[in-house]
mmCIF file of N, CA, C and O in Angstrom:
data_model
loop_
_atom_site.group_PDB
_atom_site.id
_atom_site.type_symbol
_atom_site.label_atom_id
_atom_site.label_comp_id
_atom_site.label_asym_id
_atom_site.label_seq_id
_atom_site.Cartn_x
_atom_site.Cartn_y
_atom_site.Cartn_z
ATOM 1 N N UNK Q 1 47.329 25.672 81.052
ATOM 2 C CA UNK Q 1 47.704 25.034 82.599
ATOM 3 C C UNK Q 1 47.177 25.944 83.710
ATOM 4 O O UNK Q 1 47.433 27.404 83.197
ATOM 5 N N UNK Q 2 46.096 25.521 84.418
ATOM 6 C CA UNK Q 2 45.576 26.435 85.462
ATOM 7 C C UNK Q 2 46.242 25.961 86.668
ATOM 8 O O UNK Q 2 46.709 24.887 86.947
ATOM 9 N N UNK Q 3 45.768 26.959 87.802
ATOM 10 C CA UNK Q 3 46.486 26.496 89.256
ATOM 11 C C UNK Q 3 45.018 26.450 89.719
ATOM 12 O O UNK Q 3 44.114 27.515 89.893
ATOM 13 N N UNK Q 4 45.173 25.285 90.595
ATOM 14 C CA UNK Q 4 43.848 25.153 91.435
ATOM 15 C C UNK Q 4 44.235 24.629 92.919
ATOM 16 O O UNK Q 4 45.074 23.531 92.985
ATOM 17 N N UNK Q 5 44.058 25.546 93.779
ATOM 18 C CA UNK Q 5 44.788 24.913 95.114
ATOM 19 C C UNK Q 5 46.294 24.820 95.195
ATOM 20 O O UNK Q 5 46.542 23.579 95.726
ATOM 21 N N UNK Q 6 46.911 25.637 94.235
ATOM 22 C CA UNK Q 6 48.417 25.013 94.209
ATOM 23 C C UNK Q 6 48.621 23.887 93.604
ATOM 24 O O UNK Q 6 50.041 23.619 93.318
ATOM 25 N N UNK Q 7 47.742 23.399 92.584
ATOM 26 C CA UNK Q 7 48.234 22.407 91.477
ATOM 27 C C UNK Q 7 47.924 22.519 90.181
ATOM 28 O O UNK Q 7 46.979 23.683 90.130
ATOM 29 N N UNK Q 8 48.986 22.268 89.391
ATOM 30 C CA UNK Q 8 48.489 22.372 88.195
ATOM 31 C C UNK Q 8 47.641 21.823 87.476
ATOM 32 O O UNK Q 8 47.781 20.461 87.729
ATOM 33 N N UNK Q 9 46.485 22.152 86.881
ATOM 34 C CA UNK Q 9 45.449 21.677 86.402
ATOM 35 C C UNK Q 9 45.038 21.701 85.001
ATOM 36 O O UNK Q 9 45.113 22.705 84.511
ATOM 37 N N UNK Q 10 44.635 20.730 84.551
ATOM 38 C CA UNK Q 10 44.254 20.834 82.499
ATOM 39 C C UNK Q 10 43.046 20.063 82.728
ATOM 40 O O UNK Q 10 42.607 19.231 83.230
ATOM 41 N N UNK Q 11 42.129 21.142 82.059
ATOM 42 C CA UNK Q 11 40.782 21.121 81.864
ATOM 43 C C UNK Q 11 40.778 20.603 80.329
ATOM 44 O O UNK Q 11 41.027 20.931 79.360
ATOM 45 N N UNK Q 12 40.111 19.252 80.280
ATOM 46 C CA UNK Q 12 40.023 18.466 78.715
ATOM 47 C C UNK Q 12 38.536 18.161 78.768
ATOM 48 O O UNK Q 12 37.891 17.659 79.610
ATOM 49 N N UNK Q 13 37.903 18.756 77.699
ATOM 50 C CA UNK Q 13 36.694 18.401 77.001
ATOM 51 C C UNK Q 13 36.712 17.572 75.734
ATOM 52 O O UNK Q 13 37.656 17.582 75.055
ATOM 53 N N UNK Q 14 35.854 16.630 75.902
ATOM 54 C CA UNK Q 14 35.443 15.537 74.703
ATOM 55 C C UNK Q 14 34.236 15.979 74.039
ATOM 56 O O UNK Q 14 33.187 15.789 74.711
ATOM 57 N N UNK Q 15 34.062 16.175 72.651
ATOM 58 C CA UNK Q 15 32.968 16.214 72.205
ATOM 59 C C UNK Q 15 33.024 15.348 70.862
ATOM 60 O O UNK Q 15 34.039 15.325 70.087
ATOM 61 N N UNK Q 16 31.965 15.017 70.978
ATOM 62 C CA UNK Q 16 31.532 13.813 69.514
ATOM 63 C C UNK Q 16 31.237 14.777 68.437
ATOM 64 O O UNK Q 16 30.621 15.952 68.533
ATOM 65 N N UNK Q 17 31.537 14.171 67.222
ATOM 66 C CA UNK Q 17 31.174 15.131 66.108
ATOM 67 C C UNK Q 17 29.654 15.368 65.879
ATOM 68 O O UNK Q 17 28.678 14.629 66.361
ATOM 69 N N UNK Q 18 29.244 16.335 65.473
ATOM 70 C CA UNK Q 18 27.708 16.675 65.382
ATOM 71 C C UNK Q 18 27.295 15.917 64.300
ATOM 72 O O UNK Q 18 27.876 14.918 63.447
ATOM 73 N N UNK Q 19 25.653 15.528 64.090
ATOM 74 C CA UNK Q 19 25.076 15.016 63.210
ATOM 75 C C UNK Q 19 25.685 14.888 61.631
ATOM 76 O O UNK Q 19 25.783 15.835 60.813
ATOM 77 N N UNK Q 20 25.874 13.653 61.210
ATOM 78 C CA UNK Q 20 26.493 13.580 59.889
ATOM 79 C C UNK Q 20 25.687 12.478 59.192
ATOM 80 O O UNK Q 20 24.573 12.088 59.749
ATOM 81 N N UNK Q 21 25.520 12.571 57.451
ATOM 82 C CA UNK Q 21 25.017 11.845 56.836
ATOM 83 C C UNK Q 21 24.695 10.602 56.779
ATOM 84 O O UNK Q 21 23.707 9.883 57.070
ATOM 85 N N UNK Q 22 25.702 9.973 57.603
ATOM 86 C CA UNK Q 22 25.838 8.576 57.915
ATOM 87 C C UNK Q 22 25.110 8.201 59.071
ATOM 88 O O UNK Q 22 24.624 6.861 59.278
ATOM 89 N N UNK Q 23 24.834 9.385 59.901
ATOM 90 C CA UNK Q 23 23.967 9.012 61.352
ATOM 91 C C UNK Q 23 22.468 9.144 60.964
ATOM 92 O O UNK Q 23 21.571 8.127 61.430
ATOM 93 N N UNK Q 24 22.228 9.864 59.513
ATOM 94 C CA UNK Q 24 20.713 10.162 59.387
ATOM 95 C C UNK Q 24 20.047 8.507 59.010
ATOM 96 O O UNK Q 24 18.978 8.212 59.166
ATOM 97 N N UNK Q 25 20.830 7.990 57.719
ATOM 98 C CA UNK Q 25 20.593 7.059 57.115
ATOM 99 C C UNK Q 25 21.052 5.534 57.703
ATOM 100 O O UNK Q 25 20.591 4.439 57.183
ATOM 101 N N UNK Q 26 21.937 5.568 58.829
ATOM 102 C CA UNK Q 26 22.297 4.551 59.486
ATOM 103 C C UNK Q 26 23.087 3.887 58.789
ATOM 104 O O UNK Q 26 23.001 2.489 58.830
ATOM 105 N N UNK Q 27 23.686 4.283 57.769
ATOM 106 C CA UNK Q 27 24.455 3.131 56.411
ATOM 107 C C UNK Q 27 25.939 3.401 57.051
ATOM 108 O O UNK Q 27 26.927 3.969 56.121
ATOM 109 N N UNK Q 28 26.290 2.968 58.252
ATOM 110 C CA UNK Q 28 28.066 3.404 58.745
ATOM 111 C C UNK Q 28 28.566 2.647 57.926
ATOM 112 O O UNK Q 28 29.929 3.332 58.198
ATOM 113 N N UNK Q 29 28.495 1.550 57.334
ATOM 114 C CA UNK Q 29 29.401 0.705 56.598
ATOM 115 C C UNK Q 29 29.524 0.798 54.951
ATOM 116 O O UNK Q 29 30.367 0.592 54.143
ATOM 117 N N UNK Q 30 28.583 1.807 54.463
ATOM 118 C CA UNK Q 30 28.461 2.088 53.086
ATOM 119 C C UNK Q 30 29.726 2.786 52.814
ATOM 120 O O UNK Q 30 29.923 4.192 53.664
ATOM 121 N N UNK Q 31 30.203 2.434 51.953
ATOM 122 C CA UNK Q 31 31.429 2.930 51.293
ATOM 123 C C UNK Q 31 31.251 4.890 51.152
ATOM 124 O O UNK Q 31 32.334 5.661 51.288
ATOM 125 N N UNK Q 32 30.179 4.931 50.848
ATOM 126 C CA UNK Q 32 29.880 6.716 50.327
ATOM 127 C C UNK Q 32 29.933 7.421 51.626
ATOM 128 O O UNK Q 32 30.036 8.420 51.754
ATOM 129 N N UNK Q 33 29.724 6.680 52.705
ATOM 130 C CA UNK Q 33 29.762 7.279 54.189
ATOM 131 C C UNK Q 33 31.249 7.094 54.866
ATOM 132 O O UNK Q 33 31.134 7.506 56.077
ATOM 133 N N UNK Q 34 32.409 6.860 54.331
ATOM 134 C CA UNK Q 34 33.378 6.529 54.794
ATOM 135 C C UNK Q 34 33.944 7.794 55.390
ATOM 136 O O UNK Q 34 34.651 7.910 56.510
ATOM 137 N N UNK Q 35 33.559 8.973 54.642
ATOM 138 C CA UNK Q 35 34.207 10.427 55.302
ATOM 139 C C UNK Q 35 32.824 11.384 55.110
ATOM 140 O O UNK Q 35 33.061 12.379 54.598
ATOM 141 N N UNK Q 36 32.005 10.816 55.680
ATOM 142 C CA UNK Q 36 30.335 11.700 55.728
ATOM 143 C C UNK Q 36 30.613 12.967 56.373
ATOM 144 O O UNK Q 36 31.263 13.174 57.198
ATOM 145 N N UNK Q 37 29.864 13.975 55.546
ATOM 146 C CA UNK Q 37 29.843 15.331 55.882
ATOM 147 C C UNK Q 37 28.718 15.592 56.913
ATOM 148 O O UNK Q 37 27.858 14.500 57.224
ATOM 149 N N UNK Q 38 28.644 16.827 57.661
ATOM 150 C CA UNK Q 38 27.675 16.994 58.403
ATOM 151 C C UNK Q 38 26.368 17.382 57.693
ATOM 152 O O UNK Q 38 26.525 17.962 56.814
ATOM 153 N N UNK Q 39 25.575 16.949 58.253
ATOM 154 C CA UNK Q 39 24.150 17.430 58.179
ATOM 155 C C UNK Q 39 23.887 19.370 58.017
ATOM 156 O O UNK Q 39 24.321 19.559 58.948
ATOM 157 N N UNK Q 40 22.621 19.732 57.637
ATOM 158 C CA UNK Q 40 22.443 20.931 57.812
ATOM 159 C C UNK Q 40 21.819 20.872 59.497
ATOM 160 O O UNK Q 40 22.363 22.111 60.153
ATOM 161 N N UNK Q 41 21.270 19.997 60.062
ATOM 162 C CA UNK Q 41 20.938 19.722 61.328
ATOM 163 C C UNK Q 41 22.382 19.697 62.365
ATOM 164 O O UNK Q 41 22.319 20.533 63.206
ATOM 165 N N UNK Q 42 23.505 18.837 61.674
ATOM 166 C CA UNK Q 42 24.601 18.793 62.472
ATOM 167 C C UNK Q 42 25.450 20.233 62.345
ATOM 168 O O UNK Q 42 25.849 20.730 63.340
ATOM 169 N N UNK Q 43 25.161 21.201 61.250
ATOM 170 C CA UNK Q 43 25.931 22.521 60.977
ATOM 171 C C UNK Q 43 25.036 23.217 62.555
ATOM 172 O O UNK Q 43 25.812 23.861 63.255
ATOM 173 N N UNK Q 44 23.586 23.042 62.674
ATOM 174 C CA UNK Q 44 22.903 23.894 63.475
ATOM 175 C C UNK Q 44 23.493 23.660 65.003
ATOM 176 O O UNK Q 44 23.758 24.035 65.876
ATOM 177 N N UNK Q 45 23.632 21.970 65.209
ATOM 178 C CA UNK Q 45 23.956 21.550 66.278
ATOM 179 C C UNK Q 45 25.456 22.622 66.665
ATOM 180 O O UNK Q 45 25.760 22.673 67.880
ATOM 181 N N UNK Q 46 26.308 22.588 65.668
ATOM 182 C CA UNK Q 46 27.578 23.189 65.902
ATOM 183 C C UNK Q 46 27.437 24.658 66.540
ATOM 184 O O UNK Q 46 28.209 25.231 67.281
ATOM 185 N N UNK Q 47 26.466 25.341 65.556
ATOM 186 C CA UNK Q 47 26.500 26.597 65.992
ATOM 187 C C UNK Q 47 25.870 26.679 67.349
ATOM 188 O O UNK Q 47 26.406 27.812 67.988
ATOM 189 N N UNK Q 48 24.862 25.895 67.586
ATOM 190 C CA UNK Q 48 24.376 25.944 69.057
ATOM 191 C C UNK Q 48 25.567 25.719 70.209
ATOM 192 O O UNK Q 48 25.334 26.336 70.922
ATOM 193 N N UNK Q 49 26.345 24.768 69.799
ATOM 194 C CA UNK Q 49 27.509 24.326 70.959
ATOM 195 C C UNK Q 49 28.265 25.603 70.849
ATOM 196 O O UNK Q 49 28.814 26.099 71.755
ATOM 197 N N UNK Q 50 28.462 26.327 69.729
ATOM 198 C CA UNK Q 50 29.312 27.471 69.589
ATOM 199 C C UNK Q 50 28.991 28.756 70.677
ATOM 200 O O UNK Q 50 29.711 29.191 71.449
ATOM 201 N N UNK Q 51 27.569 28.901 70.424
ATOM 202 C CA UNK Q 51 26.924 29.743 71.420
ATOM 203 C C UNK Q 51 27.322 29.441 72.915
ATOM 204 O O UNK Q 51 27.498 30.253 73.790
ATOM 205 N N UNK Q 52 27.260 28.067 73.023
ATOM 206 C CA UNK Q 52 26.914 27.630 74.474
ATOM 207 C C UNK Q 52 28.553 27.730 74.984
ATOM 208 O O UNK Q 52 29.146 28.089 76.150
ATOM 209 N N UNK Q 53 29.871 27.337 73.958
ATOM 210 C CA UNK Q 53 31.069 27.464 74.454
ATOM 211 C C UNK Q 53 31.469 28.912 74.723
ATOM 212 O O UNK Q 53 32.113 29.179 75.791
ATOM 213 N N UNK Q 54 30.870 29.951 73.871
ATOM 214 C CA UNK Q 54 31.620 31.404 74.099
ATOM 215 C C UNK Q 54 30.956 31.666 75.301
ATOM 216 O O UNK Q 54 31.859 32.459 76.120
ATOM 217 N N UNK Q 55 29.956 31.512 75.880
ATOM 218 C CA UNK Q 55 29.385 32.167 76.917
ATOM 219 C C UNK Q 55 29.838 31.138 78.197
ATOM 220 O O UNK Q 55 30.162 31.689 79.232
ATOM 221 N N UNK Q 56 30.277 30.043 78.071
ATOM 222 C CA UNK Q 56 30.934 29.395 79.264
ATOM 223 C C UNK Q 56 32.309 29.742 79.464
ATOM 224 O O UNK Q 56 32.926 29.445 80.374
ATOM 225 N N UNK Q 57 33.022 30.395 78.644
ATOM 226 C CA UNK Q 57 34.505 30.518 78.598
ATOM 227 C C UNK Q 57 34.649 32.388 78.529
ATOM 228 O O UNK Q 57 35.907 32.672 78.425
ATOM 229 N N UNK Q 58 33.868 32.824 78.689
ATOM 230 C CA UNK Q 58 33.845 34.505 78.866
ATOM 231 C C UNK Q 58 35.180 34.645 80.153
ATOM 232 O O UNK Q 58 35.925 35.744 79.817
ATOM 233 N N UNK Q 59 35.287 33.971 80.835
ATOM 234 C CA UNK Q 59 36.138 33.886 81.899
ATOM 235 C C UNK Q 59 37.613 33.227 81.197
ATOM 236 O O UNK Q 59 37.689 32.266 80.929
ATOM 237 N N UNK Q 60 38.237 34.130 81.175
ATOM 238 C CA UNK Q 60 39.733 33.792 80.457
ATOM 239 C C UNK Q 60 40.212 32.546 80.978
ATOM 240 O O UNK Q 60 41.265 31.993 80.254
ATOM 241 N N UNK Q 61 40.043 32.177 82.221
ATOM 242 C CA UNK Q 61 40.545 31.531 82.869
ATOM 243 C C UNK Q 61 40.121 29.779 82.222
ATOM 244 O O UNK Q 61 40.833 28.649 82.601
ATOM 245 N N UNK Q 62 38.940 29.856 81.524
ATOM 246 C CA UNK Q 62 38.359 28.979 80.854
ATOM 247 C C UNK Q 62 38.837 28.818 79.333
ATOM 248 O O UNK Q 62 38.169 27.856 78.739
ATOM 249 N N UNK Q 63 39.494 29.285 79.157
ATOM 250 C CA UNK Q 63 40.052 29.452 77.592
ATOM 251 C C UNK Q 63 41.126 28.478 77.224
ATOM 252 O O UNK Q 63 41.720 28.206 78.031
ATOM 253 N N UNK Q 64 40.362 27.694 76.329
ATOM 254 C CA UNK Q 64 41.030 26.408 75.936
ATOM 255 C C UNK Q 64 42.520 26.850 75.187
ATOM 256 O O UNK Q 64 42.448 27.917 74.371
ATOM 257 N N UNK Q 65 43.496 25.952 75.768
ATOM 258 C CA UNK Q 65 44.726 26.192 74.822
ATOM 259 C C UNK Q 65 45.077 25.412 73.680
ATOM 260 O O UNK Q 65 46.076 25.875 72.742
ATOM 261 N N UNK Q 66 44.498 24.369 73.585
ATOM 262 C CA UNK Q 66 44.555 23.560 72.324
ATOM 263 C C UNK Q 66 43.288 22.932 72.039
ATOM 264 O O UNK Q 66 42.396 22.484 72.755
ATOM 265 N N UNK Q 67 43.110 22.842 70.787
ATOM 266 C CA UNK Q 67 42.015 22.068 69.807
ATOM 267 C C UNK Q 67 42.597 20.918 68.994
ATOM 268 O O UNK Q 67 43.017 21.151 68.006
ATOM 269 N N UNK Q 68 42.179 19.623 69.322
ATOM 270 C CA UNK Q 68 42.422 18.549 68.448
ATOM 271 C C UNK Q 68 41.443 17.996 67.823
ATOM 272 O O UNK Q 68 40.389 17.855 68.496
ATOM 273 N N UNK Q 69 41.682 17.608 66.891
ATOM 274 C CA UNK Q 69 40.506 16.885 65.923
ATOM 275 C C UNK Q 69 40.947 15.546 65.257
ATOM 276 O O UNK Q 69 41.934 15.711 64.751
ATOM 277 N N UNK Q 70 39.833 14.903 65.046
ATOM 278 C CA UNK Q 70 40.377 13.403 64.099
ATOM 279 C C UNK Q 70 40.078 14.283 62.323
ATOM 280 O O UNK Q 70 39.982 15.555 62.307
ATOM 281 N N UNK Q 71 40.892 13.512 61.680
ATOM 282 C CA UNK Q 71 41.013 13.928 60.245
ATOM 283 C C UNK Q 71 39.911 13.671 59.249
ATOM 284 O O UNK Q 71 39.762 14.306 58.213
ATOM 285 N N UNK Q 72 38.714 13.362 59.962
ATOM 286 C CA UNK Q 72 37.644 12.846 59.365
ATOM 287 C C UNK Q 72 36.515 14.113 59.078
ATOM 288 O O UNK Q 72 36.813 14.865 59.863
ATOM 289 N N UNK Q 73 36.310 14.504 57.803
ATOM 290 C CA UNK Q 73 35.501 15.816 57.579
ATOM 291 C C UNK Q 73 34.420 16.423 58.763
ATOM 292 O O UNK Q 73 34.659 17.473 59.028
ATOM 293 N N UNK Q 74 33.891 15.374 59.057
ATOM 294 C CA UNK Q 74 32.825 15.505 60.188
ATOM 295 C C UNK Q 74 33.237 16.285 61.487
ATOM 296 O O UNK Q 74 32.776 16.987 61.900
ATOM 297 N N UNK Q 75 34.531 15.596 61.635
ATOM 298 C CA UNK Q 75 35.001 15.823 63.095
ATOM 299 C C UNK Q 75 35.827 17.384 62.708
ATOM 300 O O UNK Q 75 35.718 18.276 63.556
ATOM 301 N N UNK Q 76 36.541 17.825 61.495
ATOM 302 C CA UNK Q 76 36.983 18.753 61.315
ATOM 303 C C UNK Q 76 36.112 20.085 61.511
ATOM 304 O O UNK Q 76 36.078 21.229 61.757
ATOM 305 N N UNK Q 77 34.589 19.463 60.599
ATOM 306 C CA UNK Q 77 33.704 20.520 60.566
ATOM 307 C C UNK Q 77 33.335 20.999 61.864
ATOM 308 O O UNK Q 77 32.994 21.906 62.155
ATOM 309 N N UNK Q 78 32.891 19.918 62.726
ATOM 310 C CA UNK Q 78 32.347 20.250 64.145
ATOM 311 C C UNK Q 78 33.550 20.901 64.864
ATOM 312 O O UNK Q 78 33.298 22.125 65.403
ATOM 313 N N UNK Q 79 34.764 20.975 64.635
ATOM 314 C CA UNK Q 79 35.617 21.708 65.519
ATOM 315 C C UNK Q 79 35.712 23.060 64.964
ATOM 316 O O UNK Q 79 35.608 24.156 65.784
ATOM 317 N N UNK Q 80 35.760 23.390 63.465
ATOM 318 C CA UNK Q 80 35.801 24.693 62.983
ATOM 319 C C UNK Q 80 34.427 25.446 63.429
ATOM 320 O O UNK Q 80 34.474 26.686 63.674
ATOM 321 N N UNK Q 81 33.202 24.827 63.067
ATOM 322 C CA UNK Q 81 32.181 25.516 63.247
ATOM 323 C C UNK Q 81 31.635 25.660 65.087
ATOM 324 O O UNK Q 81 31.009 26.487 65.340
ATOM 325 N N UNK Q 82 32.110 24.591 65.771
ATOM 326 C CA UNK Q 82 31.679 24.650 67.342
ATOM 327 C C UNK Q 82 32.670 25.925 68.161
ATOM 328 O O UNK Q 82 32.208 26.073 68.947
ATOM 329 N N UNK Q 83 33.925 25.835 67.428
ATOM 330 C CA UNK Q 83 34.768 26.896 68.068
ATOM 331 C C UNK Q 83 35.164 27.883 67.100
ATOM 332 O O UNK Q 83 36.653 27.932 67.113
ATOM 333 N N UNK Q 84 34.782 28.390 66.553
ATOM 334 C CA UNK Q 84 34.822 29.475 65.401
ATOM 335 C C UNK Q 84 35.998 30.726 66.282
ATOM 336 O O UNK Q 84 36.820 31.239 65.567
ATOM 337 N N UNK Q 85 35.678 31.013 67.330
ATOM 338 C CA UNK Q 85 36.376 32.060 68.264
ATOM 339 C C UNK Q 85 38.053 31.625 68.297
ATOM 340 O O UNK Q 85 38.635 32.462 68.717
ATOM 341 N N UNK Q 86 38.141 30.256 68.162
ATOM 342 C CA UNK Q 86 39.533 29.743 68.738
ATOM 343 C C UNK Q 86 40.697 29.571 67.540
ATOM 344 O O UNK Q 86 41.482 29.790 67.436
ATOM 345 N N UNK Q 87 39.689 29.560 66.247
ATOM 346 C CA UNK Q 87 40.290 29.207 64.928
ATOM 347 C C UNK Q 87 41.129 30.272 64.337
ATOM 348 O O UNK Q 87 40.600 31.564 64.157
ATOM 349 N N UNK Q 88 42.361 30.494 64.378
ATOM 350 C CA UNK Q 88 42.854 31.491 63.565
ATOM 351 C C UNK Q 88 43.910 30.574 62.434
ATOM 352 O O UNK Q 88 44.599 30.051 62.682
ATOM 353 N N UNK Q 89 43.338 30.934 60.904
ATOM 354 C CA UNK Q 89 43.598 30.405 60.034
ATOM 355 C C UNK Q 89 45.389 30.147 59.786
ATOM 356 O O UNK Q 89 45.916 29.313 59.131
ATOM 357 N N UNK Q 90 46.167 31.090 60.425
ATOM 358 C CA UNK Q 90 47.606 31.123 60.218
ATOM 359 C C UNK Q 90 48.084 30.116 61.335
ATOM 360 O O UNK Q 90 49.489 29.979 61.111
ATOM 361 N N UNK Q 91 47.362 29.698 62.267
ATOM 362 C CA UNK Q 91 47.796 28.694 63.299
ATOM 363 C C UNK Q 91 47.356 27.391 63.156
ATOM 364 O O UNK Q 91 47.854 26.629 64.072
ATOM 365 N N UNK Q 92 46.540 27.298 62.117
ATOM 366 C CA UNK Q 92 45.874 25.676 62.206
ATOM 367 C C UNK Q 92 47.110 25.085 61.323
ATOM 368 O O UNK Q 92 47.345 25.225 60.365
ATOM 369 N N UNK Q 93 47.648 23.846 61.896
ATOM 370 C CA UNK Q 93 48.592 23.089 61.362
ATOM 371 C C UNK Q 93 48.211 21.606 61.551
ATOM 372 O O UNK Q 93 47.224 21.059 62.761
ATOM 373 N N UNK Q 94 48.878 20.739 60.709
ATOM 374 C CA UNK Q 94 48.385 19.275 60.805
ATOM 375 C C UNK Q 94 49.787 18.705 61.360
ATOM 376 O O UNK Q 94 50.646 18.931 61.141
ATOM 377 N N UNK Q 95 49.442 17.533 62.248
ATOM 378 C CA UNK Q 95 50.560 16.909 62.695
ATOM 379 C C UNK Q 95 51.003 15.631 61.994
ATOM 380 O O UNK Q 95 50.157 15.176 61.348
ATOM 381 N N UNK Q 96 52.153 15.705 61.343
ATOM 382 C CA UNK Q 96 52.626 14.995 60.778
ATOM 383 C C UNK Q 96 53.544 13.637 61.309
ATOM 384 O O UNK Q 96 53.973 13.619 62.412
#
């Protein structure tokens, strides 16, 4: 929660998952791609995103309070690889 002009403000970012194998071969409905993982290019996209995020949140007022992701593997991979500075394995929990 941030203050801006005496108002409480929440900053929300939405990020789509990085490139997955289902994106490369465009076989979106193939059962093998139901929970597609990231490609090496997708992992690099996350590393690039992580560098960009770290440089943009050096100011503590922009530090996210919460990271939410889908349960799909490619989404979890994107979150973990794009925001490694926010991830503390002791604080990762699944909503039941």
